Structure formats: structure tokens, C-alpha cells
mmCIF file of C-alpha atoms in Angstrom:
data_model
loop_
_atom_site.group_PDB
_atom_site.id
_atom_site.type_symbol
_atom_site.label_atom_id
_atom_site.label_comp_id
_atom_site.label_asym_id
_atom_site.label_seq_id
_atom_site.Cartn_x
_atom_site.Cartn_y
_atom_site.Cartn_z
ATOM 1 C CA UNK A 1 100.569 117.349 111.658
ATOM 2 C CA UNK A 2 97.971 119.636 111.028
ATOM 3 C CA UNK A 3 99.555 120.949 107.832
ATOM 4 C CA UNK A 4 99.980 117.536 106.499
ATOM 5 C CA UNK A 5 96.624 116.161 107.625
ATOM 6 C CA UNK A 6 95.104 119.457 105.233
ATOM 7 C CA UNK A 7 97.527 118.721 102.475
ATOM 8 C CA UNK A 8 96.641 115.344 102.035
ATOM 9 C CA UNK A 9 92.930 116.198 101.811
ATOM 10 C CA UNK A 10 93.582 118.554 99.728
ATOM 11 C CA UNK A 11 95.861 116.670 97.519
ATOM 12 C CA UNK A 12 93.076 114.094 97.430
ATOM 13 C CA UNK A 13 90.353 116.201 96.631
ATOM 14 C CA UNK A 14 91.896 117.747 94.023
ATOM 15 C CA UNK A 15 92.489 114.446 92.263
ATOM 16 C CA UNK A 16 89.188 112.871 92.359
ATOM 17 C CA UNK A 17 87.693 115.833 91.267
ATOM 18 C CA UNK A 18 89.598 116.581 88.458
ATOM 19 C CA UNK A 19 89.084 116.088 85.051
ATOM 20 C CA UNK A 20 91.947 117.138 83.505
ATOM 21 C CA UNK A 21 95.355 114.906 83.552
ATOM 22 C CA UNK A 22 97.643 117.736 84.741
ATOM 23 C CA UNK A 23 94.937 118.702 88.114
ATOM 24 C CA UNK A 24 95.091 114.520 88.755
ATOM 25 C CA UNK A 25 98.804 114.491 88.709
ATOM 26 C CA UNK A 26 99.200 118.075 90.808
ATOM 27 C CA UNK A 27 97.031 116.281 93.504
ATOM 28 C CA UNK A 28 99.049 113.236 93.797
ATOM 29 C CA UNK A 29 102.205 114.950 93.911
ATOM 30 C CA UNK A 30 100.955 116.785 96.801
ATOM 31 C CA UNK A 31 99.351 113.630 98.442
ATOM 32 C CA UNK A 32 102.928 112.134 98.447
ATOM 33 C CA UNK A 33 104.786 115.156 99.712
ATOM 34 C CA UNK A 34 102.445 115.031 102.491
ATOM 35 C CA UNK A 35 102.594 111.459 103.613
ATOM 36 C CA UNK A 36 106.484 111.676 103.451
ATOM 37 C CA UNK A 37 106.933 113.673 106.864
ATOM 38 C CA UNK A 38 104.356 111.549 108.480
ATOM 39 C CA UNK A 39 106.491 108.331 107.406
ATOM 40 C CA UNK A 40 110.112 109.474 108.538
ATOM 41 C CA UNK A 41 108.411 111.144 111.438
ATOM 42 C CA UNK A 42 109.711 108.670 114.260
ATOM 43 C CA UNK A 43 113.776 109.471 112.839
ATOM 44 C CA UNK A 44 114.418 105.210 112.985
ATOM 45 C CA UNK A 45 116.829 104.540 110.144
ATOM 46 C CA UNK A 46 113.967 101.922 108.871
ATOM 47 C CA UNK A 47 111.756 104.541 109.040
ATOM 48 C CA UNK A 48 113.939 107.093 106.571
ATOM 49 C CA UNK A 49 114.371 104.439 104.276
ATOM 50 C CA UNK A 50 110.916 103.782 104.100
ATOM 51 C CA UNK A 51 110.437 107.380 103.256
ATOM 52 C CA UNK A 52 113.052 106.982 101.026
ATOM 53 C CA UNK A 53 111.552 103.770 98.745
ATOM 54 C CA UNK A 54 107.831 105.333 98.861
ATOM 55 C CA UNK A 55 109.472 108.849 97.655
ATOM 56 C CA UNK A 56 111.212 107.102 94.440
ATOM 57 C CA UNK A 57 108.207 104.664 93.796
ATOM 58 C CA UNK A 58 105.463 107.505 93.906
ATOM 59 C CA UNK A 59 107.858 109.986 91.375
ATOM 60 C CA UNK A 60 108.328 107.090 89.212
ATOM 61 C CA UNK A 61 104.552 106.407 89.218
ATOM 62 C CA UNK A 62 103.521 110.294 88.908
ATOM 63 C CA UNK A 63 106.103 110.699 86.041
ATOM 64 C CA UNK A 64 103.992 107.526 84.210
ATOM 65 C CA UNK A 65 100.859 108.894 84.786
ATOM 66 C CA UNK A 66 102.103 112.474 83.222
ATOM 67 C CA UNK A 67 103.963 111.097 80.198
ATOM 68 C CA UNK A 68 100.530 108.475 79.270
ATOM 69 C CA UNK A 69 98.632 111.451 79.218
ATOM 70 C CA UNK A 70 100.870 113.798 77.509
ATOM 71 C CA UNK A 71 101.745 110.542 75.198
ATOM 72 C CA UNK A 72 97.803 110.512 74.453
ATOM 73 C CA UNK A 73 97.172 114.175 74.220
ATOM 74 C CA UNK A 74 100.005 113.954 71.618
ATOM 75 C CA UNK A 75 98.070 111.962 69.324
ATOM 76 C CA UNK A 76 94.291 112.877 70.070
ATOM 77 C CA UNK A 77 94.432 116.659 71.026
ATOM 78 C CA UNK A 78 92.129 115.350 74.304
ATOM 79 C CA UNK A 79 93.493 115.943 77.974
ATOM 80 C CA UNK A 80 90.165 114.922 79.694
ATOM 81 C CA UNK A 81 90.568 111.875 82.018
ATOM 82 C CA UNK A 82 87.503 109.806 80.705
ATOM 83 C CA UNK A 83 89.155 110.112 76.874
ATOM 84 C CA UNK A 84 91.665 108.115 77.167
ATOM 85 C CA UNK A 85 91.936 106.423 73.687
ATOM 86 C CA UNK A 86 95.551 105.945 72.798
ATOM 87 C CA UNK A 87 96.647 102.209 73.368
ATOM 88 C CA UNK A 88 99.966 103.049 74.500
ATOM 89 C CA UNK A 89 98.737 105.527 76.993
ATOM 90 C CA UNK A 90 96.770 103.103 78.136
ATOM 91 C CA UNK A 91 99.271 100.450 79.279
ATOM 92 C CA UNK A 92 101.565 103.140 80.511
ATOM 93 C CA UNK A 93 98.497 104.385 82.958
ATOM 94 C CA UNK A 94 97.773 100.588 84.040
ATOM 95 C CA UNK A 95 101.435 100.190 84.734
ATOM 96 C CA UNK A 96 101.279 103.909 86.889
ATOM 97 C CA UNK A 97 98.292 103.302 88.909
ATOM 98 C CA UNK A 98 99.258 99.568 89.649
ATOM 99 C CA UNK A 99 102.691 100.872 90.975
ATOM 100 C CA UNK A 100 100.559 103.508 92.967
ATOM 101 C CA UNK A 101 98.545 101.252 94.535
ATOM 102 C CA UNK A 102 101.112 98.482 95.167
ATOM 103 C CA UNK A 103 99.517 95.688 92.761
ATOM 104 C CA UNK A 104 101.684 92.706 91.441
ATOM 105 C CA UNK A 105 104.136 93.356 90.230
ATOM 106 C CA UNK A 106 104.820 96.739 91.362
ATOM 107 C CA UNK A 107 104.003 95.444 94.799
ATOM 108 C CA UNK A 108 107.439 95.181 96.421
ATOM 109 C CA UNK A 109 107.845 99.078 97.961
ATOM 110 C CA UNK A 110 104.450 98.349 100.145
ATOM 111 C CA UNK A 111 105.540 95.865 102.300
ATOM 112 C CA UNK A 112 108.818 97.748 103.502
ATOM 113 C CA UNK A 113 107.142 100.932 103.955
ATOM 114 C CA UNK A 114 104.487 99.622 105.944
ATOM 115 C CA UNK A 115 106.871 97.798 108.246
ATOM 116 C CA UNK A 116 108.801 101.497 108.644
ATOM 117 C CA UNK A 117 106.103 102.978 109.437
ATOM 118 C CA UNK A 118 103.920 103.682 112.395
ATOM 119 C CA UNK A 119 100.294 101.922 112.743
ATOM 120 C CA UNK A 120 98.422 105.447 111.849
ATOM 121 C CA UNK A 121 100.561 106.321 109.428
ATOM 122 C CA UNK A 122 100.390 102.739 107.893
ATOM 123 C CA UNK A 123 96.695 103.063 107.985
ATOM 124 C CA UNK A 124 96.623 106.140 106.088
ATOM 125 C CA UNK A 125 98.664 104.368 103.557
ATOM 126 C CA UNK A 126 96.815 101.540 103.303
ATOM 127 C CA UNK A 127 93.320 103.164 102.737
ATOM 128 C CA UNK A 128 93.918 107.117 101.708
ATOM 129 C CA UNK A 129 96.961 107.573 99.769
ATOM 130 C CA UNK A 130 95.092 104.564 97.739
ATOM 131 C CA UNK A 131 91.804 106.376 97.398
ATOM 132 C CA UNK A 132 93.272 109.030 94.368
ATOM 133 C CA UNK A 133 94.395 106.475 91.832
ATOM 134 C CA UNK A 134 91.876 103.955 93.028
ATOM 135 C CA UNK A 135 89.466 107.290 91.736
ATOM 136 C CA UNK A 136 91.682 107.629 88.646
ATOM 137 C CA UNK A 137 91.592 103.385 87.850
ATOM 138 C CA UNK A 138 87.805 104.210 87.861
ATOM 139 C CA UNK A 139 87.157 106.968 85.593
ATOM 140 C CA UNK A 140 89.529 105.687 82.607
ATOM 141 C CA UNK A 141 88.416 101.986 83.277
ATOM 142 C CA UNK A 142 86.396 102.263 79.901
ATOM 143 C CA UNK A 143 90.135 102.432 78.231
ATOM 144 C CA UNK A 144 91.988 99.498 80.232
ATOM 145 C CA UNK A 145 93.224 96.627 78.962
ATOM 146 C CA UNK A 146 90.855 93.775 80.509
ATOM 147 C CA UNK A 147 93.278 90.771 79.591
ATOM 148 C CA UNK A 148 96.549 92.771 80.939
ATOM 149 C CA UNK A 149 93.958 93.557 84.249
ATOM 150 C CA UNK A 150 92.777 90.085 85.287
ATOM 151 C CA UNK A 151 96.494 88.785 84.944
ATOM 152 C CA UNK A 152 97.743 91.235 87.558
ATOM 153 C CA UNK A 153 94.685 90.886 89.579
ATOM 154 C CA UNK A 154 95.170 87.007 89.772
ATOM 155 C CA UNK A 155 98.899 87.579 90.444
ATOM 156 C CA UNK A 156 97.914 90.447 93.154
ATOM 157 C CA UNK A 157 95.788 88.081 95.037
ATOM 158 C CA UNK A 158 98.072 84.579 94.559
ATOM 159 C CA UNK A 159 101.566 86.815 95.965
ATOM 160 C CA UNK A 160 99.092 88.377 98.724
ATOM 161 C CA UNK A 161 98.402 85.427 100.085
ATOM 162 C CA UNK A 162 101.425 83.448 99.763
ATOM 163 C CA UNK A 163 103.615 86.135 100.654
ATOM 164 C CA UNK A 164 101.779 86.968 103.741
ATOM 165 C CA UNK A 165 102.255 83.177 105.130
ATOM 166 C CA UNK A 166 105.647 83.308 106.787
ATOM 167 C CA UNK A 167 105.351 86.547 108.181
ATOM 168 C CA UNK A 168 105.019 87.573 111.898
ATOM 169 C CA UNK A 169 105.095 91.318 111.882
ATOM 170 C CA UNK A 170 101.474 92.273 111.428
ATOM 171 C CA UNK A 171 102.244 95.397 109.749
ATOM 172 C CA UNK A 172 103.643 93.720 106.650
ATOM 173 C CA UNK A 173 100.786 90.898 107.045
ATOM 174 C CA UNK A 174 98.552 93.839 106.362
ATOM 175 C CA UNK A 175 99.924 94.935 103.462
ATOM 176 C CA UNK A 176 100.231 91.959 101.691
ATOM 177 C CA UNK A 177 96.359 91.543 102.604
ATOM 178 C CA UNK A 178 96.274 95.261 100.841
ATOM 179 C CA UNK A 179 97.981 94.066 97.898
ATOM 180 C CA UNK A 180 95.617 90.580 97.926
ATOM 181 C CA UNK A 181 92.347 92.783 98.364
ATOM 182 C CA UNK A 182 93.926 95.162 95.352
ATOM 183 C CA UNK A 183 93.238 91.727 93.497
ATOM 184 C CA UNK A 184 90.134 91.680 94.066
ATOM 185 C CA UNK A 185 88.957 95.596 93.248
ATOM 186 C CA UNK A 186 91.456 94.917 89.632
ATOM 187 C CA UNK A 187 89.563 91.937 88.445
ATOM 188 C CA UNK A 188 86.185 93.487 88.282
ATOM 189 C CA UNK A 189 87.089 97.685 87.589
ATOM 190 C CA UNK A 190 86.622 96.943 84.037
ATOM 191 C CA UNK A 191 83.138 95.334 84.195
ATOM 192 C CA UNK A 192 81.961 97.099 87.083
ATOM 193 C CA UNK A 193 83.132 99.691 88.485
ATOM 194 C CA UNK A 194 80.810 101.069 90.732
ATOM 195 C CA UNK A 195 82.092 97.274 92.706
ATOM 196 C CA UNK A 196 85.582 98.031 92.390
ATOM 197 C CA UNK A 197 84.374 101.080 94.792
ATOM 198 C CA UNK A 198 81.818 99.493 97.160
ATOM 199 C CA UNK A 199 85.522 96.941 97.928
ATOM 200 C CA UNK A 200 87.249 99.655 98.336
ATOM 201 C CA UNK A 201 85.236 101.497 100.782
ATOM 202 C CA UNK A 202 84.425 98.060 102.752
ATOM 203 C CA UNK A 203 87.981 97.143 102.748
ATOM 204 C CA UNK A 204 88.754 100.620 103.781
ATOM 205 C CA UNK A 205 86.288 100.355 106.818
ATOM 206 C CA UNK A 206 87.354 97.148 107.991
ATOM 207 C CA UNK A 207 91.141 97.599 107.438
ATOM 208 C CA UNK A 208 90.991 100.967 109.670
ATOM 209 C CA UNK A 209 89.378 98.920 112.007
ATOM 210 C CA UNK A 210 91.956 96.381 112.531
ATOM 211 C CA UNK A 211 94.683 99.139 112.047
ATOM 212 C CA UNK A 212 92.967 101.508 115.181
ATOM 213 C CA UNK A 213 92.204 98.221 117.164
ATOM 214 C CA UNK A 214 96.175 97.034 116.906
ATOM 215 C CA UNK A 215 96.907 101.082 117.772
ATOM 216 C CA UNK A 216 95.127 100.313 120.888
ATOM 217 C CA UNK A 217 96.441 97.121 121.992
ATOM 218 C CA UNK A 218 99.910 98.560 121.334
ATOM 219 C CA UNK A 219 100.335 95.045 119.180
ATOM 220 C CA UNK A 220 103.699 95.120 116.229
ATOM 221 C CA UNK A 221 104.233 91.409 116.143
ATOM 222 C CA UNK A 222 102.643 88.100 116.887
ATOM 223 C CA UNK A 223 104.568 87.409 119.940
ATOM 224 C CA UNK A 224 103.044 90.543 121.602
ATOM 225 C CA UNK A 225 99.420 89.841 119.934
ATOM 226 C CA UNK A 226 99.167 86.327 122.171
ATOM 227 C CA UNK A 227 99.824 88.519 125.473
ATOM 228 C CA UNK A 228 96.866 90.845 124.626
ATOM 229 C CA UNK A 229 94.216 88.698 125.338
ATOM 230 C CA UNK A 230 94.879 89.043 128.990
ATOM 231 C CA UNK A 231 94.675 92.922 128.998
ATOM 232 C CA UNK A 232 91.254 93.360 126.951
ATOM 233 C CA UNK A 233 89.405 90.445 126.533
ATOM 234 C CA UNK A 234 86.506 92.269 125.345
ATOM 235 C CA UNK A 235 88.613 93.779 122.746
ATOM 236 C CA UNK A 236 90.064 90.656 121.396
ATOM 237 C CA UNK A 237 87.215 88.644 120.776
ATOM 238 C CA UNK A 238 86.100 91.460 118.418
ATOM 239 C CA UNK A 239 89.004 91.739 116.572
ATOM 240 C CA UNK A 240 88.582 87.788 115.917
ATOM 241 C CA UNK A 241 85.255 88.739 113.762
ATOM 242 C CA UNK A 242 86.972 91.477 112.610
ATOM 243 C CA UNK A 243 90.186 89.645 110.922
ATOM 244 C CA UNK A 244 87.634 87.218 109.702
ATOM 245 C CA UNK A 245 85.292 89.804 108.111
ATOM 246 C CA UNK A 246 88.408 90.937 106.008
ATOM 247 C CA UNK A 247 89.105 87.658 104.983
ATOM 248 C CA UNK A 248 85.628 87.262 103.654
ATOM 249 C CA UNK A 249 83.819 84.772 105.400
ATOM 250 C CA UNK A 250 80.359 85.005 105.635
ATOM 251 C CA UNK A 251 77.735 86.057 107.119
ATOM 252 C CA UNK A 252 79.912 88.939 107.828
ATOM 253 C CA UNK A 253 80.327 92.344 106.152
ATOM 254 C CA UNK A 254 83.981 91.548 104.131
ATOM 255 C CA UNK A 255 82.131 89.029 102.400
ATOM 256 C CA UNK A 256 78.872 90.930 100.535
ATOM 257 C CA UNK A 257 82.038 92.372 98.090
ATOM 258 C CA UNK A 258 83.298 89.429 97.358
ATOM 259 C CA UNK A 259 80.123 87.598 96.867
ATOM 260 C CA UNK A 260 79.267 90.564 94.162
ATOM 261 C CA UNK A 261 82.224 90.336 92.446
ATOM 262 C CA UNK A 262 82.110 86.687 92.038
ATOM 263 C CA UNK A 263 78.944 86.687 90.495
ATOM 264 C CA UNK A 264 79.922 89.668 88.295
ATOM 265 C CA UNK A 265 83.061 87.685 87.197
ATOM 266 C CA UNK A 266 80.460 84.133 86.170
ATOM 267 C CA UNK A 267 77.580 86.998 84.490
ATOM 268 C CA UNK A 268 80.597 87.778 82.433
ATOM 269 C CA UNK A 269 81.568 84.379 81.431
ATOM 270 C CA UNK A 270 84.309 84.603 83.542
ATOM 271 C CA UNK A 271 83.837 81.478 85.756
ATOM 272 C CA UNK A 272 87.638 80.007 85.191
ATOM 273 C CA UNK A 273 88.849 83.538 86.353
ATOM 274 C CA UNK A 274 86.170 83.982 89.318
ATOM 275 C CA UNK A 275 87.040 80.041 90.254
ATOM 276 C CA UNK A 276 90.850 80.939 90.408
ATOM 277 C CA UNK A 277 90.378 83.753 92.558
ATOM 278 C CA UNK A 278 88.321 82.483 95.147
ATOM 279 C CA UNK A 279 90.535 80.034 95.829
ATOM 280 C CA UNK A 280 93.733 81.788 95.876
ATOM 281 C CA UNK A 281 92.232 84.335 98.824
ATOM 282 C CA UNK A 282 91.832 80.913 100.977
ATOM 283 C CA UNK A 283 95.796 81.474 101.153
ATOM 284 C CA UNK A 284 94.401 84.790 102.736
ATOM 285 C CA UNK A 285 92.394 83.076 104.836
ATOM 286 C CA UNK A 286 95.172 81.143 106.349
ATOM 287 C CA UNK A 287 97.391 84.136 107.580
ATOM 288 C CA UNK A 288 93.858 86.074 109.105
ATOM 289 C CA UNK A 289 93.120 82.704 110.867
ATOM 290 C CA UNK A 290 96.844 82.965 112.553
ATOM 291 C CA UNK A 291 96.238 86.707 113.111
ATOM 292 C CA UNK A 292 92.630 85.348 115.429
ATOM 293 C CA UNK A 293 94.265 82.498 116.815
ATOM 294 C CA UNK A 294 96.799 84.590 118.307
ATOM 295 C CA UNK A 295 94.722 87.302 119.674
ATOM 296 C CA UNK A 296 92.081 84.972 121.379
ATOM 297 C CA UNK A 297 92.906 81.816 121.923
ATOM 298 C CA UNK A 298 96.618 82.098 122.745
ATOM 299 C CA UNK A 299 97.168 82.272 126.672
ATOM 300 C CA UNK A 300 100.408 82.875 127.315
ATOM 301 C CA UNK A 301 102.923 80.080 129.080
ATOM 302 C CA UNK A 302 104.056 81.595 132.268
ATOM 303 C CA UNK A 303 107.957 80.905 130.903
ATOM 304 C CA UNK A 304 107.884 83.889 128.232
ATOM 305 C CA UNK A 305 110.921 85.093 127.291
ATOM 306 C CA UNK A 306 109.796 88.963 126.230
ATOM 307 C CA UNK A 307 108.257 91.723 128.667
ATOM 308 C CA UNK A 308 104.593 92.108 128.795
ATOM 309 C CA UNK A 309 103.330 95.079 128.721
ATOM 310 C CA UNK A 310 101.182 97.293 131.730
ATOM 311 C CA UNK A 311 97.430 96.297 132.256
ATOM 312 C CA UNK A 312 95.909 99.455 130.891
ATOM 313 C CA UNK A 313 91.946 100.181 132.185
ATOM 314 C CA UNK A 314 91.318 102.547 129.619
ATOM 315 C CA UNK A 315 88.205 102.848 127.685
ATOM 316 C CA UNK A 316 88.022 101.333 124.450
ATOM 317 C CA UNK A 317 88.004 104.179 121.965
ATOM 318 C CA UNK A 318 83.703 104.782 120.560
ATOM 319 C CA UNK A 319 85.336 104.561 117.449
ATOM 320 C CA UNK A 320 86.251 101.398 117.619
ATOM 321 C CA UNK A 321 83.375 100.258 119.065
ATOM 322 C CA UNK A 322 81.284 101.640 116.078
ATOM 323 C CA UNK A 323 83.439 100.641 112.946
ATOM 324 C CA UNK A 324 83.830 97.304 114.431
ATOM 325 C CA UNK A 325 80.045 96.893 114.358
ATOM 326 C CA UNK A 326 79.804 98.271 111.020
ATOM 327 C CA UNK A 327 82.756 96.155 109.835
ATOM 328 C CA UNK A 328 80.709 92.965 111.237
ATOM 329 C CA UNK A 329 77.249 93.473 110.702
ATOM 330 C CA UNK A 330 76.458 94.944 107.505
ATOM 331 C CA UNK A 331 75.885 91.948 105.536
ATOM 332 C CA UNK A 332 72.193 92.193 106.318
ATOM 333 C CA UNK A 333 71.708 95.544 104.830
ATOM 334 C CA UNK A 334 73.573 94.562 101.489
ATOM 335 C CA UNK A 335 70.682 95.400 99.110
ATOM 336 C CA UNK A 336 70.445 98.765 100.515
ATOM 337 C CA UNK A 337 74.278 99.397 100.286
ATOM 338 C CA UNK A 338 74.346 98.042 96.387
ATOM 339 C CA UNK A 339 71.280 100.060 95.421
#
């Protein structure tokens, strides 16, 4: 574990501070060689195959990332990430990155390998292994295509949310809450994105938060989520403000990015666009709601028909404790964290 834990740091620092095309690539290569042992780690057949489907995904993506820079370095001599000029190049990167980071519609991989994969390892997916092209989005976002962008970023958030509405395995209700946030950080990379990054850390605090909270409960599905109000009240009632703070509502913390972004979006003349997305992430809204109803206000009938699981009196982690409060509260101190 230790190995892989250094490899993926490694793998990630090389990428985001590379400049050249070939140093970016090297890094994500290694980032997915390292994640793959942590996947397949539990030996589950779903697990394997989830190794399996993120292996051929990430090669496919790393191969598009090398041949749009080779393709541009072909016709303008330049290998430096920020100088990517080429058209070409430049839809073949969008398509890479989007099928790195799971956005619609390269979005179908996330969902399976999530659900394969254990809570800490789906965490690290969900916020790490998308730090490195969320880095690379950033520093050739001068070069995208904007229209090509705010199509997939609509369609990112719209298949999020309705997607994530029949499902009762949390894991796979957080990625498609991953792939509607994705939305969100695609829409605005191109006019800002120093925003794009501010989501992407907030989402990253809060999502780590539910992710370590669920790894304490011991919760995989719904069914089990409804019997874990009884074991730590405390616990639960956060994890209500929590889910709610990633869907956005104010006056908590998920909501200062979106509030930005939306007001980026109508600066931009972008209203139509900025209307459209608000709106679809109230599908988002819908699933989180289920998510809090189910941890808090659920008390179990006494007729259930699956094993509860052992009162624990542990401790909740100081972890927890802080990034919860951080992933609540921070609304107030919004005009520090923007400046």
C-alpha cells in the first residue's frame, strides 16, 4: 500500500508540474498503474473487472492525450502544454481528458468501477486520480473548444442527475454526482479557470467527507444507510448537512461554487446556458435528498428482513469531525477563499 500510496503522488506530481506533453502523459500512466492494485485488491470477480474497464479506459485516454500532442507538435514544432494551437489536437485532448475524468459521454466506465471498488479506494478515484487531467483541462483551457465544452458539460450534469435517480447503491450514486459536479467545473474552465479549481477542491473536500463518513458507518446501500441512524446519531445528522452541502444548497459551503459559476456563466452572456444548468442539478438534488432522508429520518420497522449490524462505541474519527465543519461552514469566509 505504501508503494502505491508514493506512486500515485508521484505520478500526480509529476503531471501537474510538467510542462512538457510527454512528462504529463509519463505521470498519468503511472497514476493508473498505481490505482489498479488498489482496485482489484479485495480479489471479488466485480472487483477484477472493475480493474479491468478502468485499465482499458485510462490506456485509451493516455494514448489520446499522446497522439493530440504528437499530432500538434507535428504541425507547430511546440511540445509545451500551454501551446496548444492545432485544432485537431485540440478536440482529440477534449475527447482524452473528458474520458479521464468520466464526463458525458465518456462517462459509462465510472459508475462500474466505483461500484467494484472499495469506499477508500472509490474516494481516491473520485477526487485524486481526477486531480492530473483536471490540472491538464486547466493549463490548455486557452485552446478548448468552448461550444464542444458547454454541450458536454450540460449533458454531464442532465445524465448525472437522471442517472443517479433509480439507484440504491451509494457508491454508484456518488459517481454519477462526480460525473454531474464534472458538469459544473466543464462549463466554466474556459472562462475561468481559476473556478473550475476552487469546484474542484470544494467538491473534493466535501466528497471525501461523505466518502470517510460512509467508511465509518460501514454503509454500501440504502437499506443499510436507514439502520445507521440508530448506531451514531450524532454522526448522521451531520452527514444530512453534508449531502446537502454537495448538492448546493445554501447557506452552506457546496453552494459559494456554484453561486460563482453562475454568475460567471450570465457576466458572459451566458444566461440560457447558466439557466439550463441550474436546473438540471435540482435532478441532483433529488437523489442527495434520498441519500438524508435515509440516514436521519428513517427508523427502522422492527420486521426487517436484513441483519443489522453491531452497535460500535467508537470515536468518531477528528477527521471527520474537521472536514465536516469545513465542508459546512465555509460559506461565510467566501471572499477570503476567492481572493
Amino acid at each position: 500500500k505504501l508503494v502505491f500510496t508514493i506512486s500515485l503522488m508521484l505520478g500526480t506530481t509529476i503531471t501537474i508540474s510538467s510542462n512538457h506533453w510527454v512528462m504529463a502523459w509519463a505521470g498519468l500512466e503511472i497514476n493508473t498503474l498505481a490505482i489498479l492494485p488498489l482496485i482489484s485488491k479485495s480479489h471479488h470477480p466485480r472487483a477484477i473487472e472493475a480493474a479491468t474497464k478502468y485499465f482499458l479506459v485510462q490506456a485509451t485516454a493516455s494514448a489520446l492525450v499522446l497522439f493530440s500532442s504528437m499530432t500538434n507538435a507535428w504541425h507547430t514544432g511546440q511540445w509545451d502544454i500551454t501551446q496548444l494551437t492545432h485544432p485537431v489536437s485540440c478536440l482529440i485532448l477534449t475527447a482524452a481528458i473528458s474520458m479521464k475524468l468520466g464526463l458525458v459521454p465518456f462517462h459509462f466506465w465510472f459508475p462500474e468501477v466505483l461500484q467494484g471498488s472499495s469506499l477508500m479506494t472509490g474516494l481516491l478515484l473520485s477526487t485524486a486520480m481526477k486531480f492530473p487531467p483536471m490540472v491538464l483541462l486547466f493549463m490548455s483551457s486557452q485552446s478548448l473548444n468552448h461550444a464542444l465544452l458547454v454541450t458536454m458539460a450540460i449533458m454531464s450534469t442532465a445524465l448525472g442527475g437522471w442517472m443517479g435517480l433509480n439507484q440504491t447503491q451509494i457508491r454508484k450514486i456518488m459517481a454519477f454526482s462526480s460525473i454531474s459536479h464534472l458538469g459544473w467545473m466543464a462549463i466554466i474552465i474556459v472562462y475561468n479557470p481559476k473556478l473550475t479549481l476552487l469546484n474542484f477542491y470544494l467538491y473534493t473536500l466535501i466528497t471525501a467527507t461523505v466518502f470517510l463518513t460512509l467508511n465509518s458507518m460501514k454503509v454500501l446501500k440504502l437499506s443499510t444507510l436507514m439502520t445507521a441512524w440508530t448506531k451514531i446519531p450524532s454522526l448522521s445528522s451531520m452527514f444530512l448537512l453534508t449531502l446537502l452541502s454537495l448538492a448546493g444548497l445554501p447557506p452552506l459551503t457546496g453552494f459559494l461554487p456554484k453561486w460563482l459559476i453562475i454568475q460567471e456563466l450570465t457576466k458572459q452572456d451566458m444566461a440560457p446556458a447558466a439557466t439550463a444548468i441550474s436546473l438540471l442539478s435540482l435532478l441532483g438534488l433529488f437523489f442527495y435528498l434520498r441519500l438524508s432522508y435515509c440516514a436521519t429520518i428513517t427508523l427502522p420497522p422492527h420486521t426487517t428482513n436484513h441483519m443489522k449490524l453491531w452497535h460500535i462505541n467508537k470515536p468518531t474519527n477528528i477527521l471527520i469531525a474537521v472536514m465536516t465543519t469545513l465542508s459546512i461552514t465555509l460559506l461565510p469566509v467566501s471572499p477570503m477563499i476567492y481572493a
